[in-house]
Amino acid sequence: MKVLVAVKRVVDYNVKVRVKSDNTAVDIANVKMSMNPFDEIAIEEAVRLKEKGVATEIIAVSCGVTQCQETLRTAMAIGADRAILVESAEELQPLAVAKLLKALIDKEQPGLVILGKQAIDDDCNQTGQMLAALADLPQVTCASKVVVEGAKANITREIDGGSETLSVTLPAVMTADLRLNEPRYVTLPNIMKAKKKPLETLKPADLGVDVTPRIKTLKVNEPPKRSAGIKVPDVATLVDKLKNEAKVI
């Protein structure tokens, strides 16, 4: 069974994000970029499925600028067998990415498609759901455990107040949650091996997909700075301030 995993290049989660002076976007100039953490979990789960003998080949896919090759090399260092970069300088929104992945599903015919549940840059949490709809495949979001048995997969997902286990017929689309696994440390020998693995580069036009943005960002603002706290002498003053100044009671 082939497993296709989508990975995204985002600003590293340790970086303090800054907004451009003209408020048009986040400033990513000279900023450390890395693989989206949820996508790293998705790749790790695919590798574990291969180690169990369930998956035969893992294909990592990324859509974006040329530098996404670095993200794909990391995915191959974790354990992906080959990679595909859909190269585009355009701003790729969730629907465009879903359409590109749909075209690759038609081409590769994977038994399972795994994505991170969301990207930490836009937090949209849309691509997996859109892809399942476009490809007409069953989907399970926010997966915390995966057990593949023959032509079916039993996937546990987190819901409000607990968890539920769903059985889906493969092929299917799954999005990975934080508690699905803990990604392995990438060793230097595996990084060197990843440089020799095949990486195919395509353009959106090669897949017949129009990636023109449909949503326009009007303005990006930093969150308001938190004001300093104050000490109050007694409970009566606290209640008075909560009621008359903060207006929370």
Coordinates of N, CA and C in Angstrom, one line a residue:
M1 N 0.8 -1.2 0.0 CA 0.0 0.0 0.0 C 0.9 1.3 0.0
K2 N 0.6 2.2 -0.9 CA 1.3 3.4 -0.9 C 0.6 4.4 0.1
V3 N 1.4 5.2 0.8 CA 1.0 6.2 1.7 C 1.5 7.5 1.2
L4 N 0.6 8.5 0.9 CA 1.0 9.8 0.5 C 0.8 10.8 1.7
V5 N 1.9 11.5 2.0 CA 1.9 12.4 3.1 C 2.2 13.8 2.6
A6 N 1.3 14.8 3.0 CA 1.5 16.2 2.6 C 2.3 16.9 3.7
V7 N 3.3 17.6 3.4 CA 4.1 18.4 4.4 C 4.2 19.9 3.9
K8 N 4.2 20.8 4.9 CA 4.2 22.2 4.6 C 5.4 22.9 5.3
R9 N 6.0 23.8 4.6 CA 7.1 24.6 5.1 C 6.5 25.8 5.8
V10 N 6.8 26.0 7.0 CA 6.2 27.1 7.8 C 7.3 27.7 8.7
V11 N 7.0 28.9 9.2 CA 7.9 29.5 10.2 C 8.1 28.6 11.4
D12 N 9.3 28.4 11.8 CA 9.6 27.5 12.9 C 8.8 27.9 14.2
Y13 N 8.3 26.9 14.9 CA 7.4 27.2 16.0 C 8.2 27.9 17.2
N14 N 9.5 27.9 17.2 CA 10.3 28.6 18.2 C 10.5 30.1 17.9
V15 N 10.1 30.5 16.7 CA 10.4 31.9 16.2 C 9.3 32.8 16.7
K16 N 9.6 34.0 17.2 CA 8.6 35.0 17.5 C 8.2 35.7 16.2
V17 N 7.0 35.5 15.8 CA 6.5 36.1 14.5 C 6.3 37.6 14.6
R18 N 6.7 38.2 13.5 CA 6.6 39.7 13.4 C 5.8 40.1 12.2
V19 N 5.0 41.1 12.3 CA 4.2 41.6 11.2 C 5.0 42.7 10.4
K20 N 4.8 42.7 9.1 CA 5.5 43.7 8.2 C 5.0 45.1 8.6
S21 N 5.8 46.0 8.4 CA 5.5 47.4 8.7 C 4.3 48.0 8.0
D22 N 4.0 47.4 6.8 CA 2.8 47.9 6.1 C 1.6 47.1 6.4
N23 N 1.7 46.1 7.4 CA 0.5 45.3 7.8 C -0.1 44.5 6.7
T24 N 0.7 44.0 5.7 CA 0.2 43.2 4.7 C 0.3 41.7 4.9
A25 N 1.3 41.3 5.7 CA 1.6 39.9 6.0 C 2.6 39.8 7.1
V26 N 2.9 38.5 7.4 CA 3.9 38.2 8.4 C 5.3 38.3 7.7
D27 N 6.2 38.9 8.4 CA 7.6 39.0 7.9 C 8.3 37.7 8.0
I28 N 8.7 37.1 6.9 CA 9.4 35.8 6.9 C 10.9 36.0 6.4
A29 N 11.3 37.2 6.2 CA 12.6 37.5 5.7 C 13.7 37.1 6.8
N30 N 14.6 36.3 6.4 CA 15.7 35.9 7.3 C 15.2 35.2 8.6
V31 N 14.0 34.5 8.4 CA 13.4 33.8 9.5 C 13.6 32.3 9.3
K32 N 13.9 31.5 10.4 CA 14.1 30.1 10.3 C 12.8 29.4 10.0
M33 N 12.8 28.6 8.9 CA 11.6 27.8 8.5 C 11.8 26.3 8.8
S34 N 10.8 25.6 9.0 CA 10.9 24.2 9.2 C 9.6 23.5 8.8
M35 N 9.5 22.2 9.0 CA 8.3 21.4 8.7 C 7.2 21.7 9.7
N36 N 6.0 21.9 9.2 CA 4.9 22.0 10.1 C 4.8 20.9 11.1
P37 N 4.8 21.1 12.4 CA 4.9 20.0 13.4 C 3.8 18.9 13.2
F38 N 2.6 19.3 12.9 CA 1.6 18.2 12.7 C 1.9 17.4 11.4
D39 N 2.6 17.9 10.4 CA 3.0 17.2 9.3 C 4.1 16.2 9.6
E40 N 5.0 16.7 10.5 CA 6.1 15.8 11.0 C 5.5 14.5 11.7
I41 N 4.4 14.8 12.4 CA 3.7 13.6 13.1 C 3.1 12.7 12.0
A42 N 2.6 13.3 10.9 CA 2.0 12.5 9.8 C 3.0 11.7 9.2
I43 N 4.2 12.2 8.9 CA 5.3 11.4 8.3 C 5.7 10.3 9.2
E44 N 5.9 10.6 10.5 CA 6.3 9.6 11.5 C 5.3 8.4 11.5
E45 N 4.0 8.7 11.4 CA 3.0 7.7 11.4 C 3.1 6.8 10.2
A46 N 3.3 7.4 9.0 CA 3.5 6.7 7.8 C 4.7 5.7 7.9
V47 N 5.8 6.2 8.5 CA 7.0 5.4 8.6 C 6.7 4.2 9.6
R48 N 5.9 4.5 10.6 CA 5.6 3.4 11.6 C 4.7 2.3 10.9
L49 N 3.8 2.8 10.0 CA 3.0 1.8 9.2 C 3.9 1.0 8.3
K50 N 4.9 1.6 7.7 CA 5.8 0.8 6.9 C 6.6 -0.2 7.7
E51 N 7.1 0.3 8.9 CA 7.8 -0.6 9.8 C 7.0 -1.8 10.2
K52 N 5.7 -1.7 10.3 CA 4.8 -2.8 10.7 C 4.5 -3.7 9.5
G53 N 4.9 -3.3 8.3 CA 4.7 -4.0 7.1 C 3.3 -3.7 6.4
V54 N 2.7 -2.7 6.9 CA 1.4 -2.3 6.3 C 1.6 -1.5 5.0
A55 N 2.5 -0.5 5.1 CA 2.8 0.4 3.9 C 4.0 -0.2 3.2
T56 N 4.0 0.0 1.9 CA 5.1 -0.5 1.0 C 6.0 0.7 0.5
E57 N 5.3 1.9 0.4 CA 6.0 3.1 -0.1 C 5.4 4.3 0.5
I58 N 6.3 5.2 0.9 CA 5.8 6.5 1.4 C 6.3 7.6 0.5
I59 N 5.3 8.4 0.1 CA 5.6 9.6 -0.8 C 5.3 10.9 -0.1
A60 N 6.3 11.7 0.1 CA 6.1 13.0 0.7 C 5.8 14.0 -0.4
V61 N 4.8 14.9 -0.1 CA 4.4 15.9 -1.1 C 4.4 17.3 -0.4
S62 N 5.0 18.3 -1.1 CA 4.9 19.7 -0.6 C 4.5 20.6 -1.8
C63 N 3.8 21.6 -1.5 CA 3.4 22.6 -2.5 C 3.9 24.0 -2.1
G64 N 4.6 24.6 -2.9 CA 5.1 26.0 -2.6 C 6.4 26.3 -3.3
V65 N 7.2 27.2 -2.7 CA 8.4 27.7 -3.3 C 9.5 26.6 -3.4
T66 N 10.6 27.0 -4.1 CA 11.7 26.0 -4.3 C 12.3 25.5 -3.0
Q67 N 12.3 26.4 -2.0 CA 12.9 26.1 -0.7 C 12.2 24.9 0.0
C68 N 11.0 24.6 -0.5 CA 10.2 23.4 0.1 C 11.0 22.1 -0.1
Q69 N 12.0 22.1 -0.9 CA 12.8 20.9 -1.1 C 13.5 20.5 0.2
E70 N 13.9 21.6 1.0 CA 14.5 21.3 2.3 C 13.5 20.5 3.2
T71 N 12.3 20.9 3.2 CA 11.3 20.3 4.0 C 11.1 18.8 3.5
L72 N 11.1 18.6 2.2 CA 10.9 17.3 1.7 C 12.1 16.4 2.0
R73 N 13.3 17.0 2.0 CA 14.5 16.2 2.4 C 14.4 15.8 3.8
T74 N 13.9 16.6 4.7 CA 13.7 16.3 6.1 C 12.7 15.1 6.2
A75 N 11.6 15.2 5.4 CA 10.6 14.1 5.4 C 11.3 12.8 4.9
M76 N 12.1 12.8 3.9 CA 12.8 11.6 3.5 C 13.9 11.1 4.5
A77 N 14.4 12.1 5.3 CA 15.4 11.7 6.3 C 14.6 10.9 7.4
I78 N 13.4 11.3 7.7 CA 12.5 10.6 8.7 C 12.2 9.2 8.2
G79 N 12.0 9.1 6.8 CA 11.7 7.7 6.3 C 10.9 7.7 5.1
A80 N 10.5 8.8 4.5 CA 9.8 8.8 3.2 C 10.7 8.2 2.1
D81 N 10.1 7.5 1.1 CA 10.9 6.9 0.1 C 11.3 7.8 -1.1
R82 N 10.3 8.7 -1.4 CA 10.5 9.7 -2.4 C 9.7 10.9 -2.2
A83 N 9.9 11.9 -3.0 CA 9.2 13.2 -2.7 C 8.7 13.8 -4.0
I84 N 7.7 14.6 -3.9 CA 7.2 15.4 -5.0 C 7.0 16.8 -4.6
L85 N 7.6 17.8 -5.3 CA 7.4 19.2 -5.0 C 6.5 19.8 -6.1
V86 N 5.4 20.4 -5.8 CA 4.6 21.1 -6.7 C 5.0 22.6 -6.5
E87 N 5.9 23.0 -7.4 CA 6.5 24.3 -7.2 C 5.7 25.5 -7.8
S88 N 5.5 26.5 -6.9 CA 4.7 27.6 -7.3 C 5.1 28.8 -6.4
A89 N 5.2 30.0 -7.1 CA 5.5 31.2 -6.3 C 4.3 31.9 -5.8
E90 N 3.1 31.4 -6.3 CA 1.8 32.0 -5.9 C 1.5 31.7 -4.4
E91 N 0.7 32.5 -3.8 CA 0.2 32.2 -2.4 C -0.8 31.0 -2.6
L92 N -0.4 29.9 -2.0 CA -1.3 28.7 -2.1 C -2.2 28.6 -0.9
Q93 N -3.5 28.7 -1.2 CA -4.5 28.7 -0.2 C -5.0 27.2 0.0
P94 N -5.7 26.9 1.0 CA -6.1 25.5 1.3 C -6.8 24.8 0.1
L95 N -7.7 25.5 -0.6 CA -8.5 24.9 -1.7 C -7.5 24.6 -2.8
A96 N -6.6 25.4 -3.1 CA -5.6 25.2 -4.2 C -4.7 24.0 -3.9
V97 N -4.3 23.9 -2.6 CA -3.4 22.8 -2.2 C -4.3 21.5 -2.3
A98 N -5.5 21.5 -1.9 CA -6.4 20.3 -1.9 C -6.5 19.9 -3.4
K99 N -6.7 20.8 -4.3 CA -6.8 20.4 -5.7 C -5.5 19.8 -6.3
L100 N -4.4 20.4 -5.8 CA -3.1 19.8 -6.3 C -2.9 18.4 -5.7
L101 N -3.3 18.2 -4.4 CA -3.2 16.8 -3.8 C -4.1 15.9 -4.5
K102 N -5.3 16.4 -4.9 CA -6.3 15.5 -5.6 C -5.7 15.0 -6.9
A103 N -5.0 15.9 -7.6 CA -4.4 15.5 -8.9 C -3.3 14.5 -8.7
L104 N -2.6 14.6 -7.6 CA -1.5 13.6 -7.3 C -2.1 12.3 -6.8
I105 N -3.2 12.3 -6.1 CA -3.9 11.1 -5.7 C -4.3 10.3 -7.0
D106 N -4.9 11.1 -8.0 CA -5.3 10.4 -9.2 C -4.1 9.8 -9.9
K107 N -2.9 10.4 -9.8 CA -1.7 10.0 -10.5 C -1.1 8.8 -9.7
E108 N -1.0 8.9 -8.4 CA -0.2 7.9 -7.6 C -1.1 6.8 -7.1
Q109 N -2.4 7.0 -6.9 CA -3.3 6.0 -6.4 C -2.9 5.4 -5.0
P110 N -2.7 6.3 -4.0 CA -2.3 5.8 -2.7 C -3.4 5.1 -1.9
G111 N -3.1 4.2 -1.0 CA -4.1 3.6 -0.2 C -4.5 4.4 1.0
L112 N -3.6 5.3 1.4 CA -3.9 6.2 2.6 C -3.2 7.5 2.3
V113 N -3.9 8.6 2.6 CA -3.4 10.0 2.5 C -3.4 10.5 3.9
I114 N -2.2 11.0 4.4 CA -2.1 11.5 5.8 C -1.6 13.0 5.7
L115 N -2.3 13.9 6.4 CA -2.0 15.3 6.5 C -1.9 15.6 8.0
G116 N -1.2 16.7 8.3 CA -1.3 17.3 9.6 C -2.7 17.9 9.7
K117 N -3.3 17.9 10.9 CA -4.7 18.5 11.1 C -4.8 19.9 10.7
Q118 N -3.6 20.7 10.9 CA -3.6 22.1 10.5 C -2.2 22.6 10.5
A119 N -2.0 23.7 9.8 CA -0.7 24.3 9.7 C -0.6 25.4 10.8
I120 N 0.6 25.6 11.4 CA 0.7 26.5 12.5 C 0.9 28.0 12.0
D121 N 0.9 28.2 10.6 CA 1.0 29.6 10.1 C -0.4 30.2 9.9
D122 N -1.3 29.5 9.2 CA -2.6 30.1 9.0 C -3.7 29.4 9.8
D123 N -3.4 28.3 10.5 CA -4.3 27.6 11.4 C -5.7 27.3 10.7
C124 N -5.7 27.1 9.4 CA -7.0 27.0 8.7 C -7.7 25.6 9.0
N125 N -6.9 24.5 9.1 CA -7.6 23.2 9.4 C -8.6 22.9 8.3
Q126 N -8.3 23.1 7.0 CA -9.2 22.9 6.0 C -8.8 21.9 4.9
T127 N -7.5 21.8 4.6 CA -7.0 21.1 3.5 C -7.4 19.7 3.4
G128 N -7.3 19.0 4.6 CA -7.7 17.5 4.6 C -9.1 17.3 4.3
Q129 N -10.0 18.1 4.9 CA -11.4 18.0 4.6 C -11.8 18.3 3.2
M130 N -11.2 19.4 2.6 CA -11.4 19.7 1.2 C -10.9 18.6 0.3
L131 N -9.8 18.1 0.6 CA -9.2 17.0 -0.2 C -10.1 15.8 -0.3
A132 N -10.6 15.4 0.9 CA -11.5 14.2 1.0 C -12.8 14.5 0.2
A133 N -13.3 15.7 0.2 CA -14.5 16.0 -0.6 C -14.2 16.0 -2.1
L134 N -13.1 16.5 -2.5 CA -12.7 16.6 -3.9 C -12.5 15.2 -4.5
A135 N -11.8 14.4 -3.6 CA -11.4 13.0 -4.1 C -12.5 12.0 -3.8
D136 N -13.6 12.4 -3.1 CA -14.7 11.5 -2.8 C -14.2 10.3 -2.0
L137 N -13.4 10.6 -1.0 CA -12.8 9.5 -0.1 C -13.3 9.7 1.3
P138 N -13.4 8.6 2.1 CA -13.8 8.7 3.5 C -12.7 9.4 4.2
Q139 N -13.0 10.1 5.3 CA -12.0 10.9 6.0 C -12.2 10.8 7.5
V140 N -11.1 10.8 8.2 CA -11.1 10.9 9.7 C -10.1 12.0 10.1
T141 N -10.6 13.0 10.9 CA -9.8 14.1 11.3 C -9.3 14.0 12.7
C142 N -8.2 14.7 13.1 CA -7.7 14.7 14.4 C -7.5 13.3 15.0
A143 N -6.8 12.5 14.2 CA -6.5 11.1 14.6 C -5.5 11.0 15.7
S144 N -5.7 10.1 16.7 CA -4.8 9.9 17.8 C -4.3 8.5 17.8
K145 N -4.9 7.6 17.0 CA -4.4 6.2 16.9 C -4.9 5.6 15.6
V146 N -4.0 4.8 15.0 CA -4.3 4.2 13.7 C -4.0 2.7 13.7
V147 N -5.0 1.9 13.3 CA -4.7 0.5 13.2 C -5.3 0.0 11.8
V148 N -4.4 -0.4 10.9 CA -4.8 -0.8 9.6 C -5.0 -2.3 9.6
E149 N -6.1 -2.8 9.2 CA -6.4 -4.2 9.1 C -7.0 -4.5 7.7
G150 N -6.1 -5.0 6.8 CA -6.6 -5.4 5.5 C -7.0 -4.1 4.7
A151 N -8.3 -4.2 4.2 CA -8.8 -3.0 3.4 C -9.4 -2.0 4.3
K152 N -9.3 -2.1 5.6 CA -10.0 -1.1 6.5 C -9.0 -0.6 7.5
A153 N -9.3 0.6 8.0 CA -8.5 1.2 9.0 C -9.4 1.6 10.2
N154 N -9.0 1.2 11.4 CA -9.7 1.7 12.6 C -8.9 2.9 13.2
I155 N -9.5 4.0 13.1 CA -8.8 5.3 13.5 C -9.6 5.9 14.7
T156 N -8.8 6.1 15.8 CA -9.4 6.8 17.0 C -9.1 8.3 16.8
R157 N -10.1 9.1 17.1 CA -10.0 10.5 17.0 C -10.5 11.2 18.3
E158 N -9.9 12.3 18.5 CA -10.3 13.1 19.8 C -11.5 14.0 19.5
I159 N -12.4 13.9 20.4 CA -13.6 14.7 20.3 C -13.8 15.4 21.7
D160 N -14.8 16.3 21.7 CA -15.0 17.0 23.0 C -15.4 16.0 24.1
G161 N -14.7 16.0 25.1 CA -15.0 15.2 26.3 C -14.6 13.7 26.2
G162 N -13.8 13.4 25.1 CA -13.3 12.0 25.0 C -12.8 11.6 23.7
S163 N -13.0 10.4 23.2 CA -12.5 10.0 21.9 C -13.5 9.0 21.3
E164 N -13.4 8.8 20.0 CA -14.3 7.9 19.3 C -13.4 7.1 18.3
T165 N -13.8 5.9 18.0 CA -13.1 5.1 17.0 C -13.9 4.8 15.8
L166 N -13.4 5.2 14.6 CA -14.2 5.0 13.4 C -13.5 4.0 12.5
S167 N -14.3 3.2 11.8 CA -13.7 2.3 10.8 C -14.0 2.8 9.4
V168 N -12.9 3.0 8.6 CA -13.0 3.5 7.3 C -12.5 2.5 6.3
T169 N -13.1 2.5 5.1 CA -12.6 1.6 4.0 C -11.5 2.4 3.3
L170 N -10.4 1.7 3.0 CA -9.3 2.3 2.3 C -9.6 2.3 0.8
P171 N -9.1 3.3 0.0 CA -8.3 4.4 0.4 C -9.1 5.5 1.2
A172 N -8.4 6.2 2.0 CA -9.0 7.2 2.8 C -8.1 8.4 3.1
V173 N -8.6 9.5 3.6 CA -7.8 10.6 4.0 C -7.9 10.8 5.5
M174 N -6.7 11.0 6.1 CA -6.6 11.1 7.6 C -5.8 12.3 8.0
T175 N -6.2 13.1 9.0 CA -5.4 14.2 9.5 C -4.9 13.8 10.9
A176 N -3.6 14.1 11.1 CA -2.9 13.7 12.3 C -3.0 14.8 13.4
D177 N -3.3 14.3 14.7 CA -3.4 15.2 15.8 C -2.1 15.1 16.6
L178 N -2.0 15.9 17.6 CA -0.7 16.0 18.4 C -0.4 14.7 19.1
R179 N -1.4 14.0 19.6 CA -1.1 12.8 20.4 C -1.0 11.5 19.6
L180 N -1.0 11.6 18.3 CA -0.9 10.4 17.4 C 0.5 9.7 17.7
N181 N 1.6 10.4 17.8 CA 2.9 9.9 18.1 C 3.9 11.0 18.4
E182 N 5.1 10.6 18.7 CA 6.2 11.5 18.9 C 7.2 11.3 17.8
P183 N 7.4 12.3 16.9 CA 8.4 12.1 15.8 C 9.8 11.7 16.3
R184 N 10.4 10.9 15.6 CA 11.8 10.4 15.9 C 12.8 11.5 15.6
Y185 N 14.0 11.4 16.3 CA 15.1 12.3 16.0 C 15.7 12.0 14.7
V186 N 15.9 13.0 13.8 CA 16.5 12.7 12.5 C 18.1 12.6 12.7
T187 N 18.6 11.5 12.3 CA 20.1 11.3 12.5 C 20.8 11.8 11.2
L188 N 22.1 12.0 11.4 CA 22.9 12.5 10.3 C 23.0 11.5 9.2
P189 N 23.2 10.2 9.5 CA 23.3 9.2 8.4 C 22.0 9.2 7.5
N190 N 20.8 9.4 8.2 CA 19.6 9.4 7.4 C 19.5 10.7 6.6
I191 N 20.0 11.8 7.1 CA 20.0 13.1 6.4 C 20.8 12.9 5.1
M192 N 22.0 12.2 5.2 CA 22.8 12.0 4.1 C 22.2 11.1 3.1
K193 N 21.5 10.0 3.5 CA 20.8 9.1 2.7 C 19.6 9.8 1.9
A194 N 19.0 10.8 2.6 CA 17.9 11.5 2.0 C 18.3 12.3 0.8
K195 N 19.5 12.7 0.7 CA 20.0 13.5 -0.4 C 20.1 12.7 -1.7
K196 N 20.1 11.3 -1.5 CA 20.1 10.5 -2.7 C 18.8 9.9 -3.2
K197 N 17.7 10.2 -2.4 CA 16.4 9.8 -2.7 C 15.8 10.7 -3.8
P198 N 14.9 10.1 -4.6 CA 14.4 10.9 -5.8 C 13.4 12.0 -5.3
L199 N 13.6 13.2 -5.9 CA 12.6 14.3 -5.6 C 12.2 14.8 -7.0
E200 N 10.9 14.6 -7.3 CA 10.3 15.1 -8.5 C 9.7 16.5 -8.4
T201 N 10.0 17.3 -9.4 CA 9.4 18.7 -9.3 C 8.4 18.9 -10.4
L202 N 7.2 19.3 -10.0 CA 6.1 19.6 -11.0 C 5.6 21.0 -10.8
K203 N 4.9 21.5 -11.8 CA 4.2 22.8 -11.7 C 2.7 22.6 -11.6
P204 N 2.0 23.5 -11.1 CA 0.5 23.3 -11.0 C -0.1 23.1 -12.4
A205 N 0.5 23.7 -13.4 CA 0.0 23.6 -14.8 C 0.1 22.1 -15.3
D206 N 1.2 21.5 -14.8 CA 1.4 20.0 -15.2 C 0.3 19.2 -14.7
L207 N -0.3 19.6 -13.6 CA -1.4 18.8 -13.0 C -2.8 19.3 -13.4
G208 N -2.8 20.4 -14.2 CA -4.0 21.0 -14.7 C -4.8 21.7 -13.6
V209 N -4.1 22.3 -12.7 CA -4.8 23.0 -11.5 C -4.5 24.5 -11.6
D210 N -5.6 25.2 -11.4 CA -5.5 26.7 -11.3 C -5.4 27.1 -9.8
V211 N -4.2 27.7 -9.4 CA -4.0 28.0 -8.0 C -4.2 29.5 -7.7
T212 N -4.9 30.2 -8.6 CA -5.1 31.6 -8.3 C -5.8 31.8 -7.0
P213 N -5.3 32.7 -6.1 CA -5.9 32.9 -4.8 C -7.3 33.4 -4.9
R214 N -8.2 32.9 -4.1 CA -9.6 33.3 -4.1 C -10.0 34.2 -2.9
I215 N -9.0 34.2 -1.9 CA -9.3 35.0 -0.7 C -8.1 36.1 -0.6
K216 N -8.5 37.3 -0.3 CA -7.5 38.4 -0.2 C -7.4 38.8 1.2
T217 N -6.1 38.9 1.7 CA -5.9 39.3 3.1 C -5.9 40.9 3.1
L218 N -6.7 41.4 3.8 CA -6.9 42.9 3.9 C -5.8 43.5 4.8
K219 N -5.6 42.9 5.9 CA -4.7 43.5 6.9 C -4.3 42.5 7.9
V220 N -3.0 42.6 8.4 CA -2.5 41.7 9.4 C -2.0 42.6 10.6
N221 N -2.6 42.3 11.8 CA -2.2 43.1 13.0 C -1.6 42.2 14.0
E222 N -0.7 42.7 14.8 CA -0.2 42.0 16.0 C -1.2 42.1 17.0
P223 N -1.3 41.1 17.9 CA -2.3 41.2 19.0 C -1.9 42.3 20.0
P224 N -2.9 42.9 20.6 CA -2.6 44.0 21.5 C -1.7 43.6 22.7
K225 N -0.9 44.5 23.1 CA 0.1 44.1 24.1 C -0.7 44.1 25.5
R226 N -0.3 43.1 26.3 CA -1.0 42.9 27.5 C -0.6 44.0 28.5
S227 N -1.5 44.6 29.2 CA -1.2 45.6 30.2 C -0.7 45.0 31.5
A228 N 0.0 45.7 32.2 CA 0.6 45.2 33.5 C -0.5 45.0 34.5
G229 N -0.4 44.0 35.3 CA -1.4 43.8 36.4 C -1.2 44.7 37.6
I230 N -2.1 44.8 38.5 CA -2.0 45.6 39.7 C -2.4 44.8 40.9
K231 N -1.9 45.3 42.0 CA -2.3 44.6 43.3 C -3.4 45.4 43.9
V232 N -4.3 44.7 44.6 CA -5.4 45.4 45.3 C -5.3 45.0 46.7
P233 N -5.8 45.9 47.6 CA -5.6 45.7 49.0 C -6.5 44.7 49.7
D234 N -7.7 44.5 49.0 CA -8.7 43.6 49.7 C -9.7 43.1 48.6
V235 N -10.5 42.1 49.0 CA -11.5 41.4 48.1 C -12.5 42.4 47.6
A236 N -12.9 43.3 48.5 CA -14.0 44.3 48.1 C -13.5 45.2 46.9
T237 N -12.2 45.6 46.9 CA -11.7 46.4 45.8 C -11.6 45.5 44.6
L238 N -11.2 44.3 44.7 CA -11.1 43.4 43.6 C -12.4 43.2 42.9
V239 N -13.5 43.0 43.7 CA -14.8 42.8 43.1 C -15.3 44.1 42.5
D240 N -15.0 45.2 43.1 CA -15.4 46.5 42.5 C -14.7 46.7 41.1
K241 N -13.4 46.4 41.0 CA -12.7 46.6 39.8 C -13.2 45.6 38.7
L242 N -13.4 44.3 39.1 CA -14.0 43.4 38.1 C -15.3 43.8 37.6
K243 N -16.1 44.4 38.5 CA -17.5 44.8 38.1 C -17.5 46.1 37.3
N244 N -16.8 47.1 37.8 CA -16.9 48.4 37.2 C -15.9 48.8 36.1
E245 N -14.7 48.2 36.2 CA -13.6 48.5 35.2 C -13.5 47.4 34.2
A246 N -13.3 46.1 34.6 CA -13.2 45.0 33.7 C -14.6 44.6 33.1
K247 N -15.6 44.8 33.9 CA -17.0 44.5 33.5 C -17.1 43.0 33.1
V248 N -16.5 42.2 34.0 CA -16.6 40.7 33.7 C -17.6 40.0 34.7
I249 N -18.1 40.8 35.7 CA -19.1 40.3 36.6 C -20.3 41.3 36.7

